[in-house]
XYZ file of C-alpha atoms in Angstrom:
192
model
C 42.878 -7.954 49.781
C 45.325 -8.780 52.539
C 48.292 -6.415 52.431
C 50.246 -7.059 49.253
C 48.201 -10.020 48.035
C 44.594 -10.624 47.141
C 42.982 -14.001 47.769
C 40.903 -15.249 44.846
C 37.790 -17.396 44.889
C 40.097 -20.368 44.316
C 41.896 -19.631 47.603
C 45.139 -18.590 45.893
C 47.033 -15.515 47.083
C 48.037 -13.295 44.172
C 49.949 -10.032 43.849
C 47.520 -7.326 44.970
C 47.540 -5.478 41.618
C 45.283 -8.280 40.317
C 42.380 -7.073 42.449
C 39.115 -8.930 41.838
C 39.332 -8.967 38.038
C 39.138 -12.495 36.582
C 41.068 -11.561 33.421
C 43.835 -10.001 35.510
C 43.975 -13.163 37.643
C 44.277 -15.332 34.519
C 46.989 -13.053 33.088
C 48.866 -13.064 36.406
C 48.665 -16.842 36.746
C 49.384 -17.842 33.140
C 51.466 -15.078 31.557
C 52.937 -12.364 33.792
C 56.390 -13.292 34.934
C 56.694 -16.319 32.635
C 59.701 -16.286 30.290
C 58.742 -14.804 26.938
C 60.969 -15.642 24.002
C 60.960 -15.060 20.275
C 61.274 -11.906 18.209
C 57.582 -11.792 17.244
C 56.289 -12.398 20.774
C 58.627 -9.789 22.220
C 57.759 -7.301 19.468
C 54.099 -7.754 20.370
C 54.856 -7.195 24.053
C 56.969 -4.084 23.365
C 54.177 -2.744 21.145
C 51.424 -3.374 23.671
C 53.513 -1.937 26.502
C 53.962 1.169 24.344
C 50.213 1.435 23.793
C 49.741 1.037 27.548
C 51.819 4.130 28.362
C 49.530 6.442 30.316
C 46.774 3.826 30.595
C 46.077 0.772 32.734
C 47.319 -2.624 31.593
C 43.829 -4.121 31.959
C 42.655 -1.763 29.203
C 45.303 -3.183 26.869
C 44.673 -6.750 27.988
C 40.975 -6.461 27.151
C 41.783 -4.979 23.759
C 44.636 -7.389 23.001
C 42.600 -9.767 20.784
C 41.642 -6.878 18.518
C 45.204 -5.515 18.551
C 46.422 -8.925 17.425
C 43.848 -8.993 14.648
C 44.462 -5.520 13.216
C 48.250 -5.773 13.594
C 48.206 -9.164 11.837
C 49.599 -11.146 14.752
C 52.347 -8.561 15.248
C 54.447 -10.111 12.490
C 57.191 -7.462 12.184
C 57.617 -7.801 8.404
C 53.874 -7.415 7.808
C 53.415 -4.486 10.207
C 56.501 -2.756 8.779
C 54.736 -2.652 5.393
C 51.695 -0.765 6.747
C 51.039 2.460 4.853
C 49.010 5.631 5.439
C 45.775 3.820 4.525
C 46.523 1.286 7.265
C 47.190 4.077 9.735
C 43.839 5.678 8.878
C 42.102 2.296 9.187
C 43.633 1.808 12.630
C 42.684 5.332 13.692
C 39.013 4.499 13.133
C 39.073 1.149 14.975
C 37.422 1.536 18.381
C 38.726 -1.907 19.383
C 42.258 -0.577 19.910
C 43.900 2.519 21.376
C 43.552 5.114 18.614
C 46.684 7.108 19.209
C 48.419 8.107 15.987
C 51.860 8.494 17.586
C 51.668 5.012 19.123
C 50.403 3.468 15.874
C 53.193 5.109 13.885
C 55.753 4.034 16.486
C 54.546 0.416 16.253
C 54.926 0.454 12.471
C 58.348 2.077 12.670
C 59.479 -0.310 15.432
C 58.300 -3.246 13.310
C 60.610 -2.082 10.535
C 63.543 -1.999 12.920
C 62.813 -5.525 14.173
C 62.314 -6.785 10.609
C 65.798 -5.513 9.681
C 67.419 -7.572 12.457
C 68.724 -11.089 12.079
C 66.398 -13.799 13.460
C 66.818 -13.956 17.235
C 68.688 -10.643 17.412
C 65.781 -8.695 18.934
C 65.229 -11.363 21.579
C 68.939 -11.474 22.393
C 69.096 -7.688 22.629
C 66.189 -7.448 25.076
C 67.268 -10.391 27.218
C 70.821 -9.015 27.420
C 69.464 -6.482 29.922
C 67.979 -9.072 32.282
C 69.725 -8.646 35.623
C 71.134 -11.469 37.685
C 68.513 -12.903 40.002
C 67.501 -10.407 42.620
C 65.746 -10.485 45.945
C 62.040 -11.301 45.699
C 59.937 -8.329 46.815
C 58.175 -8.711 50.129
C 55.699 -5.919 49.481
C 54.482 -4.010 46.442
C 56.404 -1.034 47.812
C 59.592 -3.045 47.178
C 58.838 -3.242 43.445
C 60.588 -0.461 41.498
C 59.099 1.365 38.526
C 62.508 1.809 36.870
C 65.873 0.116 37.288
C 69.351 0.706 35.908
C 68.732 -2.228 33.551
C 65.447 -0.829 32.223
C 67.106 2.546 31.716
C 69.942 0.881 29.792
C 67.464 -1.128 27.690
C 65.478 2.013 26.913
C 68.597 3.929 25.872
C 69.838 1.079 23.682
C 66.490 0.786 21.923
C 66.138 4.544 21.444
C 69.658 4.692 19.970
C 68.446 2.180 17.375
C 65.403 4.350 16.617
C 62.703 2.608 18.667
C 59.919 4.778 20.092
C 57.613 4.438 23.115
C 60.293 2.452 24.919
C 60.891 4.596 27.998
C 62.527 3.090 31.086
C 59.233 2.603 32.980
C 57.660 0.929 29.958
C 60.711 -1.284 29.556
C 60.621 -2.262 33.219
C 56.992 -3.345 32.761
C 58.186 -5.429 29.806
C 60.944 -6.952 31.935
C 58.391 -7.921 34.589
C 55.858 -9.414 32.196
C 58.493 -11.321 30.188
C 60.193 -12.688 33.354
C 63.445 -10.835 32.836
C 62.806 -9.911 36.471
C 60.535 -11.739 38.910
C 58.405 -9.337 40.922
C 55.822 -11.727 42.354
C 55.681 -10.773 46.030
C 56.747 -13.363 48.595
C 53.180 -14.278 49.643
C 51.973 -14.787 46.043
C 51.264 -18.384 45.033
C 53.398 -17.913 41.926
C 56.366 -17.009 44.120
C 55.779 -20.031 46.337
C 55.071 -22.332 43.369
C 58.314 -21.616 41.523
């Protein structure tokens, strides 16, 4: 690691949070900070960010294939129909985070998304994307919460969404490219 970047075996400088983990490097290079669109894709991301609360993202990333399987591709209409038997099934699945409150929140949130018009959830989330900002020079320049993530969190909570706190929503904004927090020396910042 050199300051706020880490240099991979391929010679590329990446944001230092990647460390030496190959899966993190792949996620950083291919997904994090790339525009994410679509109600289903954004529902999945909101759900996984909620499961991540209090844990590391790499834990969720490694469990993501199983999450996708047991939550049926995060199709809101399907997840919204989960019942108590589904909750109990999920609570016994070691391949995911077995937190009853987070499971129930995902099911409840799915119902809220399913009630929206197609594209409404995407439009709602992206409405909080700020105008382009200054690219961070160091990781210390990257905030954990912004006025926009606080506003997004409040708007979602007013609608009944759970596990959508302002820090969690800022992580969503970063991963979905609503904000671009690749540090200046990162190859993704230079490449784009």
